[in-house]
Backbone as numpy.savetxt, mean C-alpha at the origin, in Angstrom:
# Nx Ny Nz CAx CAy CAz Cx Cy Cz
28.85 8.45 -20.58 27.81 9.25 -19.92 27.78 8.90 -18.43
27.95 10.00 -17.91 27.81 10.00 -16.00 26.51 8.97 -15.65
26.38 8.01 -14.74 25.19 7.52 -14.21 24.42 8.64 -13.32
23.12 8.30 -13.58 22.29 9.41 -12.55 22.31 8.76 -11.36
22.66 9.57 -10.35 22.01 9.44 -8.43 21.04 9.64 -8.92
20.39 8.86 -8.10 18.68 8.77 -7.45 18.81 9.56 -6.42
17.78 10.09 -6.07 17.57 11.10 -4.70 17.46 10.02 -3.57
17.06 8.64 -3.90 16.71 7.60 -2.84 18.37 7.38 -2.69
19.57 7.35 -3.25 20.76 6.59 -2.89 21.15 7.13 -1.57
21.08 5.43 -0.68 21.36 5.82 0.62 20.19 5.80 1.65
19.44 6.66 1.40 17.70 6.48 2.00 17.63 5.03 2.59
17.51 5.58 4.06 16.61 4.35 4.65 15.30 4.45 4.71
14.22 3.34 3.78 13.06 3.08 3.40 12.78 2.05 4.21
11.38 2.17 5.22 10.70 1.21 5.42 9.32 0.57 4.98
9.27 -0.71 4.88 7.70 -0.90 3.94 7.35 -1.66 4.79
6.05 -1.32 5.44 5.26 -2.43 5.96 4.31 -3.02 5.13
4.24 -4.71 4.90 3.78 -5.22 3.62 4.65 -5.22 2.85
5.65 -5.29 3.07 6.64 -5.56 1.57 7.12 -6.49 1.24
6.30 -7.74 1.85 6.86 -9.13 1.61 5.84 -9.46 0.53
5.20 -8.74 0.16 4.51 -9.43 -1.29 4.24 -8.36 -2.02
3.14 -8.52 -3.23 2.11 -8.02 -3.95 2.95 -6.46 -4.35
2.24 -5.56 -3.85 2.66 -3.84 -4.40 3.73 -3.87 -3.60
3.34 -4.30 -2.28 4.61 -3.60 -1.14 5.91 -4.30 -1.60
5.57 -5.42 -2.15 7.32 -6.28 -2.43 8.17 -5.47 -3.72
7.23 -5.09 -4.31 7.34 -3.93 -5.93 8.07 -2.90 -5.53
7.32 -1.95 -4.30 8.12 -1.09 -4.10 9.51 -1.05 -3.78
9.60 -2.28 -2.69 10.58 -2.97 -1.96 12.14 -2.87 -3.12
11.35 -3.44 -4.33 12.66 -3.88 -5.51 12.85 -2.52 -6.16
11.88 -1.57 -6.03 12.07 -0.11 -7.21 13.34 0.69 -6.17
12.83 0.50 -4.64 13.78 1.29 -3.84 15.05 1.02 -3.99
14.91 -0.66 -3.10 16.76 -0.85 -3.26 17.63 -0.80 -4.42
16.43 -0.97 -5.87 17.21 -0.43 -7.34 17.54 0.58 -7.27
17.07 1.36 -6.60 17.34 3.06 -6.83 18.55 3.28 -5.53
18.86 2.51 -5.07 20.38 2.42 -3.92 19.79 2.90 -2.93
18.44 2.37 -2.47 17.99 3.11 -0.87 18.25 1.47 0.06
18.79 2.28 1.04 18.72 1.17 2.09 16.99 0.53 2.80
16.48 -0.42 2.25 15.32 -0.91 2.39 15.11 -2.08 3.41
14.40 -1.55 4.63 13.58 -2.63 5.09 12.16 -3.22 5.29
12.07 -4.30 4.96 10.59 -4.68 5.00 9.92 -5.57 6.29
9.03 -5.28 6.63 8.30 -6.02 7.52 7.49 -6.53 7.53
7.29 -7.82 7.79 6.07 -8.87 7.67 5.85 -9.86 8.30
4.69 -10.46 8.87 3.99 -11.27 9.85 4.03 -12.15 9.33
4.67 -12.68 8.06 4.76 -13.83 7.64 6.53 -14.24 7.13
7.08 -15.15 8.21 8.60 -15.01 8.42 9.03 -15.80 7.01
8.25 -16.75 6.56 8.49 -17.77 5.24 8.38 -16.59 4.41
7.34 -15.75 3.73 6.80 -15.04 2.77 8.13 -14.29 3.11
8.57 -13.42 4.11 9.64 -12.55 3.83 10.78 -13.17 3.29
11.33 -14.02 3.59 12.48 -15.03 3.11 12.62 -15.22 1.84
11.38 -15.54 1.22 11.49 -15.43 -0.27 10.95 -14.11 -0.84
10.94 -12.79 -0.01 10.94 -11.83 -0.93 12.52 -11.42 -0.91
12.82 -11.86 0.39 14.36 -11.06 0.45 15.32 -11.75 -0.32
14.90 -13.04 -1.09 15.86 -13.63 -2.10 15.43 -12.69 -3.81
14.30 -11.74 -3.33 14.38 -10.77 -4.93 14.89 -9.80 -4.60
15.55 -9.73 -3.53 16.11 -8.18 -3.65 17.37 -8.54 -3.18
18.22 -7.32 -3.43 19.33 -7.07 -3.64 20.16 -6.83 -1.97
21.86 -7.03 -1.93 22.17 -6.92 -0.73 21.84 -5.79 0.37
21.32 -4.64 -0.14 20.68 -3.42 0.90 19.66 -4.00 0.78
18.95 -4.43 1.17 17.47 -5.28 2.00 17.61 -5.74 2.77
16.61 -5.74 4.00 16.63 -6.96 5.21 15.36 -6.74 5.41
14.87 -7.56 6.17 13.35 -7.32 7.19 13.37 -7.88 8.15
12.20 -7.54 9.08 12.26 -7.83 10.12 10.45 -8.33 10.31
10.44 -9.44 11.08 8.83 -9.69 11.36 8.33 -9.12 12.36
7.06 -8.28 11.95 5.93 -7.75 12.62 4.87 -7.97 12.29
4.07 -8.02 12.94 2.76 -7.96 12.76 1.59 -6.91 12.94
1.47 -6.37 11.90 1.23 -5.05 11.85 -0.13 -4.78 12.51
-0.85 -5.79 13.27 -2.02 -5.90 13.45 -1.91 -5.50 15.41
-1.15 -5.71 15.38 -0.15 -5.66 16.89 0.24 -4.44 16.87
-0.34 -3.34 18.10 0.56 -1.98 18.17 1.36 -1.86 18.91
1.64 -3.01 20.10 3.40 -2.81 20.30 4.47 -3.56 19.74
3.95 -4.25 18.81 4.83 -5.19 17.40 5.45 -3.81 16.61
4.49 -2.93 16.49 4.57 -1.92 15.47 5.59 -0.82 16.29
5.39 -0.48 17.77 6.10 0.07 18.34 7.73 0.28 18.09
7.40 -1.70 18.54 9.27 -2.00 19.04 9.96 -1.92 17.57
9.14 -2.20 16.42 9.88 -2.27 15.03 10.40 -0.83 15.11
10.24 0.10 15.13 10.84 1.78 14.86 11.63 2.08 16.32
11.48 1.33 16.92 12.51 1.50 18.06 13.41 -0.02 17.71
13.60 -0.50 17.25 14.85 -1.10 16.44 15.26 -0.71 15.49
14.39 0.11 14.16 15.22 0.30 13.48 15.57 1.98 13.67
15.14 2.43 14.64 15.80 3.79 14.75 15.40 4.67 13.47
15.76 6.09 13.83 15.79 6.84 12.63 15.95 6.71 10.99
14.87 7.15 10.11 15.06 7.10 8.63 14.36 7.91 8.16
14.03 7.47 6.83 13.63 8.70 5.50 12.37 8.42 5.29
12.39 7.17 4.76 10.65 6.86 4.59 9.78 5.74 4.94
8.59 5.90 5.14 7.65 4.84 5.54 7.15 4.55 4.21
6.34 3.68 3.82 5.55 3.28 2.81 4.76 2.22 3.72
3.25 2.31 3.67 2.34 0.80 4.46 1.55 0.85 3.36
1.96 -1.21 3.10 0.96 -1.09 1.96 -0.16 -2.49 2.54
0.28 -2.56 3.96 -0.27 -4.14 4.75 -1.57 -4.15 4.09
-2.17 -5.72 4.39 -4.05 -5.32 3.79 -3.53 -7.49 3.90
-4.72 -7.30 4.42 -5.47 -8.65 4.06 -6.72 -8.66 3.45
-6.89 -9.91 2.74 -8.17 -10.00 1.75 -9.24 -9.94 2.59
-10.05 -9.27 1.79 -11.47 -8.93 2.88 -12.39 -9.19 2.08
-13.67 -9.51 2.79 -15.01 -9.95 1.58 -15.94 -8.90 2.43
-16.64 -8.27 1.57 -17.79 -7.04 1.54 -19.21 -7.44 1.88
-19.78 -7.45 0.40 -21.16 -7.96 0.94 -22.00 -6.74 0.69
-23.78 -7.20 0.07 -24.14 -6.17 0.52 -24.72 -5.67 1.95
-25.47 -4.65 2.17 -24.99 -4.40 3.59 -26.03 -5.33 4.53
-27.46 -5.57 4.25 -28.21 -6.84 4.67 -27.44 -8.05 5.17
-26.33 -7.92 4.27 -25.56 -9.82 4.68 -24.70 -9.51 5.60
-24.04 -8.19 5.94 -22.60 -8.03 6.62 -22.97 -8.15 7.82
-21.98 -8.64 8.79 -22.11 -8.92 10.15 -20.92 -8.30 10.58
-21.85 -6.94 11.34 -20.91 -6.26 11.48 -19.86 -6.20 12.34
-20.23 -7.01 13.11 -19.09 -7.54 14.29 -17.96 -8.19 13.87
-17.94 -8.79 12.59 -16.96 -9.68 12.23 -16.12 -8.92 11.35
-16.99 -8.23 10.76 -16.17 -6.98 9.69 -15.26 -6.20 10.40
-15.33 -5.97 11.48 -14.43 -4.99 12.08 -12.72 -5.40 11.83
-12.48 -6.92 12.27 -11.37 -6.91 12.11 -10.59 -6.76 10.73
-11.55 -6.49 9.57 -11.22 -6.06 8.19 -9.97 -4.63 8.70
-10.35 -3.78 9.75 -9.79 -2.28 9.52 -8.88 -2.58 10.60
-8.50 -3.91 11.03 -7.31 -3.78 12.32 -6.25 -3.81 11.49
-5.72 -3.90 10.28 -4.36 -4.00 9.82 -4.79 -2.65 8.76
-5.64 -2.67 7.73 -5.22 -1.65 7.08 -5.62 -0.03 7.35
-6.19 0.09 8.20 -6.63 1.19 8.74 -5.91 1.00 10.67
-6.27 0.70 11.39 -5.36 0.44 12.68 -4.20 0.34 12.54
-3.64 -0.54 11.71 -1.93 -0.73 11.23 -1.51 0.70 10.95
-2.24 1.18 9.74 -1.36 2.19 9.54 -1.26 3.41 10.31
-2.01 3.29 11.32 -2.51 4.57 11.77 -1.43 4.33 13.27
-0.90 3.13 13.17 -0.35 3.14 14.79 1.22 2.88 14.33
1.58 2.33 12.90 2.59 2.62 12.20 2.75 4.04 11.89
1.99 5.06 11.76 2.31 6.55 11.47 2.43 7.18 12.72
2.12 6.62 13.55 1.99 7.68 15.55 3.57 7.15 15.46
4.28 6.02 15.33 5.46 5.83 16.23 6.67 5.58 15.12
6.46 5.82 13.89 7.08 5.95 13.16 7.62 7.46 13.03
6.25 8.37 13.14 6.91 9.96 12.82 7.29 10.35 13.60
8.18 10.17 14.74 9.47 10.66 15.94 10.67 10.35 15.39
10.96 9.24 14.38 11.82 8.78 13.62 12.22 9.43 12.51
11.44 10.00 11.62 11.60 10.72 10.35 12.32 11.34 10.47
13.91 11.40 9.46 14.80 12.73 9.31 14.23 13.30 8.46
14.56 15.00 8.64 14.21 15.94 7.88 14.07 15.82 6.17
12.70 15.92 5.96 12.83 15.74 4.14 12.22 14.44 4.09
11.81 13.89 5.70 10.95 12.14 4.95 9.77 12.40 4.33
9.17 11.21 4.43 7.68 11.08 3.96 7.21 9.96 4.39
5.81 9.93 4.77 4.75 8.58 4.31 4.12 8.15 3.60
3.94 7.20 2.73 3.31 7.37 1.77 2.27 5.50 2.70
0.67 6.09 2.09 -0.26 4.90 2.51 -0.87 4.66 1.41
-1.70 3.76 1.80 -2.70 2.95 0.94 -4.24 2.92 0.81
-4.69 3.57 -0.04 -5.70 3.50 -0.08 -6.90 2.61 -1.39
-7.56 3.00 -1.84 -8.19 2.25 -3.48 -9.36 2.69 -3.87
-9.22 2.40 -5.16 -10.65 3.60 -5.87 -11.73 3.08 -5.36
-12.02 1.88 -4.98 -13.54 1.84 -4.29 -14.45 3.05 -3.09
-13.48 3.81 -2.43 -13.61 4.88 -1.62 -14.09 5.89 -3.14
-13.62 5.96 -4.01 -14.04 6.72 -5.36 -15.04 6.93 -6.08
-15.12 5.35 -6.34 -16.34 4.80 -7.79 -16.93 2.98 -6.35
-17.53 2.72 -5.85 -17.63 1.77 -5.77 -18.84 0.60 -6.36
-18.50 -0.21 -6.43 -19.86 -0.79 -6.62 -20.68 -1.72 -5.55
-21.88 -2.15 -6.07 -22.67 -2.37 -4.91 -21.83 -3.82 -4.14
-21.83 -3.34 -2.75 -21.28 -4.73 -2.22 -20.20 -4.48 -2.12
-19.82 -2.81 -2.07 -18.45 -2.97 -1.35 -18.23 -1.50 -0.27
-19.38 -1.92 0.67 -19.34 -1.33 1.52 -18.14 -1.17 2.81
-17.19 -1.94 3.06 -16.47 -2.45 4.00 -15.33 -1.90 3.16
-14.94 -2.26 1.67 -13.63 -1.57 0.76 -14.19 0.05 0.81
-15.02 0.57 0.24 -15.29 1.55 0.01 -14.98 2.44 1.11
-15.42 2.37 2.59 -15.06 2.75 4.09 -13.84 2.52 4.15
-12.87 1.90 4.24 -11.52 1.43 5.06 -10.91 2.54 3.70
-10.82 2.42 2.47 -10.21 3.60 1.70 -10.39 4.74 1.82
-11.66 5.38 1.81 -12.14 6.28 2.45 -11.66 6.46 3.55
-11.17 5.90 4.79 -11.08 6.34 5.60 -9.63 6.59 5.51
-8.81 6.16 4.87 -7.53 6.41 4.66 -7.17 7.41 3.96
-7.57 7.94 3.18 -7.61 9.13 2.47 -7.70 10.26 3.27
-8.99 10.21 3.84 -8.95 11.10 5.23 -8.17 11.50 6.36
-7.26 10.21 6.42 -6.33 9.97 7.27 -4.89 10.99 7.24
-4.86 10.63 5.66 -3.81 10.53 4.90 -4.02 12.55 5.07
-4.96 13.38 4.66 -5.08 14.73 5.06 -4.88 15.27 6.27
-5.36 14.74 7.03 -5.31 14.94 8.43 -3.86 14.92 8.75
-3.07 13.85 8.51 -1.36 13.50 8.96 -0.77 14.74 8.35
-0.74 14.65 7.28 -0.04 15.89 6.66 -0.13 17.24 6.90
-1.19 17.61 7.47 -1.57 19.06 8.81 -0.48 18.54 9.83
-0.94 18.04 10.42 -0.53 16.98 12.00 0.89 17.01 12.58
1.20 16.19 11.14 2.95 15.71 10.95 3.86 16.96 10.28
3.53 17.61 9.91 3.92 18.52 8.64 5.31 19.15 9.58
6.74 19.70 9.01 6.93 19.20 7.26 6.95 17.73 6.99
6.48 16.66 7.47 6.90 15.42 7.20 5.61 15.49 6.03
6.20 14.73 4.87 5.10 14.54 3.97 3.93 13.36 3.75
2.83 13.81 3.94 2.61 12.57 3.58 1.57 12.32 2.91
1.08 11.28 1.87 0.35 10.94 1.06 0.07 9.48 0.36
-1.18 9.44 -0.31 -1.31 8.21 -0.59 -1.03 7.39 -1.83
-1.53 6.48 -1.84 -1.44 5.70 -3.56 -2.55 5.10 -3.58
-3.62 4.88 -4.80 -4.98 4.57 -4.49 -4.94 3.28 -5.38
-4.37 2.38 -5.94 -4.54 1.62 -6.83 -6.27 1.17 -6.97
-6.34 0.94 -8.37 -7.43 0.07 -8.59 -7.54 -1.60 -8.77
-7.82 -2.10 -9.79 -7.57 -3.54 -10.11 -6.33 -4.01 -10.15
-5.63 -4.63 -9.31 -4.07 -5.04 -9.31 -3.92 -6.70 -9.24
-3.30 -7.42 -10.06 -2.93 -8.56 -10.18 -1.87 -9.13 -8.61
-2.19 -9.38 -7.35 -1.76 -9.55 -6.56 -2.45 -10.79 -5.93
-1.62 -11.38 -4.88 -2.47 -12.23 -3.81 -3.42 -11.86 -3.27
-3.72 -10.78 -2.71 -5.57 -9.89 -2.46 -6.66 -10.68 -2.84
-6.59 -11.13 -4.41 -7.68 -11.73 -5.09 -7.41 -13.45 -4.97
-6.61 -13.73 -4.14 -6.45 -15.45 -3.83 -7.70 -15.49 -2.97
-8.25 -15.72 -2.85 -9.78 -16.19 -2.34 -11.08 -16.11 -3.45
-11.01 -15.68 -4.56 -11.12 -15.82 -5.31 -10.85 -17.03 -6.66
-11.70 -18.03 -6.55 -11.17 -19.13 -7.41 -10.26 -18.75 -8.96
-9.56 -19.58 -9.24 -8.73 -19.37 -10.10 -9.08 -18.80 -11.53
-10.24 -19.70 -12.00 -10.91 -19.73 -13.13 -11.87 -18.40 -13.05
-12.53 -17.87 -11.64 -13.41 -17.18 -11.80 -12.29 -15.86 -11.83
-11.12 -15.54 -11.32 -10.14 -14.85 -11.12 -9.60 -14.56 -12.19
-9.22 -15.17 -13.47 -8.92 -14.93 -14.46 -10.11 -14.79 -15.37
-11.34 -15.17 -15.51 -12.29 -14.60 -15.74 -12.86 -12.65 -15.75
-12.10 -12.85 -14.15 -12.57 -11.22 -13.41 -11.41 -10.52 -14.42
-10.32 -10.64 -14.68 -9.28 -9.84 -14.66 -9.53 -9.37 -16.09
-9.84 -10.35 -17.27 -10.01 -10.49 -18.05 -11.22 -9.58 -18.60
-12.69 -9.87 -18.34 -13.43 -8.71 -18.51 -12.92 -7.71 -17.49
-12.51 -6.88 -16.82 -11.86 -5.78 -16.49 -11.32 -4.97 -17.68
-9.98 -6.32 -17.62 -9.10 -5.60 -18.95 -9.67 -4.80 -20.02
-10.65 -5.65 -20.54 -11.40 -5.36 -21.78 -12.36 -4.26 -21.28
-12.63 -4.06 -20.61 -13.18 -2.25 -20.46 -12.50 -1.59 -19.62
-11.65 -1.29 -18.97 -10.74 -0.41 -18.85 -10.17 0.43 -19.94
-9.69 1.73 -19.64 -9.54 2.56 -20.85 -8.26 1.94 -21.27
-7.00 1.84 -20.41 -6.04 1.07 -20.92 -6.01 -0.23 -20.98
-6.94 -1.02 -20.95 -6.90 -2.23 -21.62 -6.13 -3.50 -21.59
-5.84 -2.85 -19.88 -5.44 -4.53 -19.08 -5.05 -3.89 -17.71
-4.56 -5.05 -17.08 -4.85 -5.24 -15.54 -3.31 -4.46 -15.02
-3.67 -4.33 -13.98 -2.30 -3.73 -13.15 -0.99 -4.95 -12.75
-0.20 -5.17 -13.07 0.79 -5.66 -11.81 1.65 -5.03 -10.63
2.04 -5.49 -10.05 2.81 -4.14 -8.59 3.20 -3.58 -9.08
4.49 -3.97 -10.20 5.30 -3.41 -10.80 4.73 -1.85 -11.23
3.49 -1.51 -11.88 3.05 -0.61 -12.01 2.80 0.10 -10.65
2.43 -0.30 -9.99 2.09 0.29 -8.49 3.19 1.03 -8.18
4.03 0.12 -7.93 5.63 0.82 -6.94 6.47 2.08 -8.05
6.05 2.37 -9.08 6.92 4.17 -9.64 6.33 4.70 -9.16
4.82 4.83 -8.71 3.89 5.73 -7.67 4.88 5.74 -6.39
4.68 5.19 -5.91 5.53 4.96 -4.23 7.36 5.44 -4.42
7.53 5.29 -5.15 8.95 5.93 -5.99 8.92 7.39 -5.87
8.24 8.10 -6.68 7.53 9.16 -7.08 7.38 10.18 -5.97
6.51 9.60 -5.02 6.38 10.58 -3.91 7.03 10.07 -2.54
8.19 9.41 -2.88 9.85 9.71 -2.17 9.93 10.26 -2.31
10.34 10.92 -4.07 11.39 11.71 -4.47 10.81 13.01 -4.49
9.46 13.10 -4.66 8.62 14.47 -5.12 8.68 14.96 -3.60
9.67 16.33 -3.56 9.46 16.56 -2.13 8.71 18.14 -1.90
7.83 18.43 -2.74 6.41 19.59 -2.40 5.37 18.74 -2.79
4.90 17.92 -2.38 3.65 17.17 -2.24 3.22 16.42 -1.19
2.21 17.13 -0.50 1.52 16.20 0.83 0.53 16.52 0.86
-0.57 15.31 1.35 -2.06 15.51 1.60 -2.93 15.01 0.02
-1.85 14.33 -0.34 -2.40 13.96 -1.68 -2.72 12.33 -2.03
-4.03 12.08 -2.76 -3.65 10.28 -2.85 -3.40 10.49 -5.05
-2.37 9.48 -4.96 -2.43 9.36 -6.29 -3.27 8.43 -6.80
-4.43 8.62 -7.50 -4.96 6.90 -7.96 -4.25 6.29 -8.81
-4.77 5.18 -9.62 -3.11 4.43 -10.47 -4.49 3.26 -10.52
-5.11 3.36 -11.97 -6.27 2.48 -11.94 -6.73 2.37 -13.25
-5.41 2.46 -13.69 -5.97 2.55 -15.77 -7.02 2.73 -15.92
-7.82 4.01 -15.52 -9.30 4.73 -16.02 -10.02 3.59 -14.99
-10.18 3.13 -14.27 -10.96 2.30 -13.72 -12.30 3.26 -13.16
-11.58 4.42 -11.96 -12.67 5.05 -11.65 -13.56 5.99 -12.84
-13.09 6.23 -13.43 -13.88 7.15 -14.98 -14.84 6.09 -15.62
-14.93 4.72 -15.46 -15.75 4.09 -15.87 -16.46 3.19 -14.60
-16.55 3.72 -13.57 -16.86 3.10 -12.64 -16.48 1.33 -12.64
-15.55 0.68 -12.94 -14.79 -0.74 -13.19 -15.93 -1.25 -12.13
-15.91 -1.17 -10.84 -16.07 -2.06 -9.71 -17.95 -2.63 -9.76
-18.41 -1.49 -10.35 -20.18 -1.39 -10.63 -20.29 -1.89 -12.06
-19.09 -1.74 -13.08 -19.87 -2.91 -14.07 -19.52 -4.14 -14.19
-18.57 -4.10 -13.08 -18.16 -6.02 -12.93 -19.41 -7.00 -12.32
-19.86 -5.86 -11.97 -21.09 -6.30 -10.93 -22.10 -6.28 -11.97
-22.48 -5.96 -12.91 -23.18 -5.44 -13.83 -24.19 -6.26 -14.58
């Protein structure tokens, strides 16, 4: 039996965030699928050992996505390609809104909302015909629960984003991925015991009946590579999380 081409064989893919968590997931679904993949990350150790899971079409390069002429010079080195994927995000703590200080919260939206938004201005001069972007967003913009005023906004606002580009940019495609509860570094600030605690009641009321790993994340980000009549869209990917509001009965 003939092997199938992937529509990615060949595709130069870039991931900002792809030295860990979802973005490193996608990182391994691409270059499986024979796309030429690079990743970028502000952390030169963390990339080193993602680029020992992937395969010889991988490289990266360090940026710091928090930096918009870091973000600049990266697409003016790597020149022309097919796709973006930003899945950057540092762990952020919420609060309800009495406790938040809002001055300090701000730098919550300099990487995942600023990043991507200054990664999509100087990235889309680059796109060959037929690319895409695909971003990041999460069901808390959806279903949130109390005390997650700061998640609920920065997704939300990406979603929005994510419509707007796809008018803007068009034909370049572009759209999101909304994950819900995902087994990643995100939740390292989170003690261990109380962390496997969290994941655990999750599991058990979620409709599918356990937790996400990237691995699940990145066929989404796969998906709308290859799906080329779809833009202006976020996929969620949250095993029923938002249908049972997850985030308001953890809190519960």
């Amino acid at each position: 039996m003939q092997k199938h081409q992937s529509i990615l064989e060949g595709k130069k893919v870039i991931i900002i965030g792809g030295s860990a968590g979802i973005g490193l997931a996608a990182a391994i679904a691409a270059a499986n699928s024979g796309a030429l993949v690079i990743i970028a990350s502000s952390d030169a150790e963390r990339m080193e050992r993602a680029l020992s899971q992937l395969p010889e079409n991988a490289s990266g390069i360090c940026t710091n996505a928090g930096d918009e002429e870091q973000i600049k010079r990266l697409f003016e080195q790597t020149g022309f390609f097919d796709h973006l994927i930003y899945t950057a995000g540092e762990t952020f703590y919420s609060g309800i809104l009495s406790e938040i200080d809002i001055k300090s919260s701000k730098k919550f939206f300099d990487i995942r909302y600023w990043g991507a938004m200054a990664a999509v201005k100087y990235a889309a001069p680059y796109i060959n015909p037929g690319g895409s972007i695909t971003l990041t967003s999460g069901i808390a913009g959806q279903s949130p629960g109390k005390g997650w005023a700061i998640g609920a906004s920065m997704t939300a606002a990406m979603e929005g984003f994510t419509r707007a580009m796809a008018i803007e940019l068009a034909p370049i495609r572009v759209n999101a991925v909304s994950p819900g509860i995902v087994n990643t570094e995100l939740w390292s600030l989170v003690p261990p015991e109380a962390r496997e605690h969290l994941f655990s009641q999750a599991a058990s009321q979620l409709p599918l009946g356990k937790i996400a790993g990237p691995q699940d994340l990145a066929l989404t980000y796969l998906h709308l590579m290859e799906q080329n009549y779809m833009t202006g869209q976020t996929i969620t990917v949250d095993g029923g999380g938002v249908l049972i509001n997850i985030y308001g009965r953890l809190q519960g």
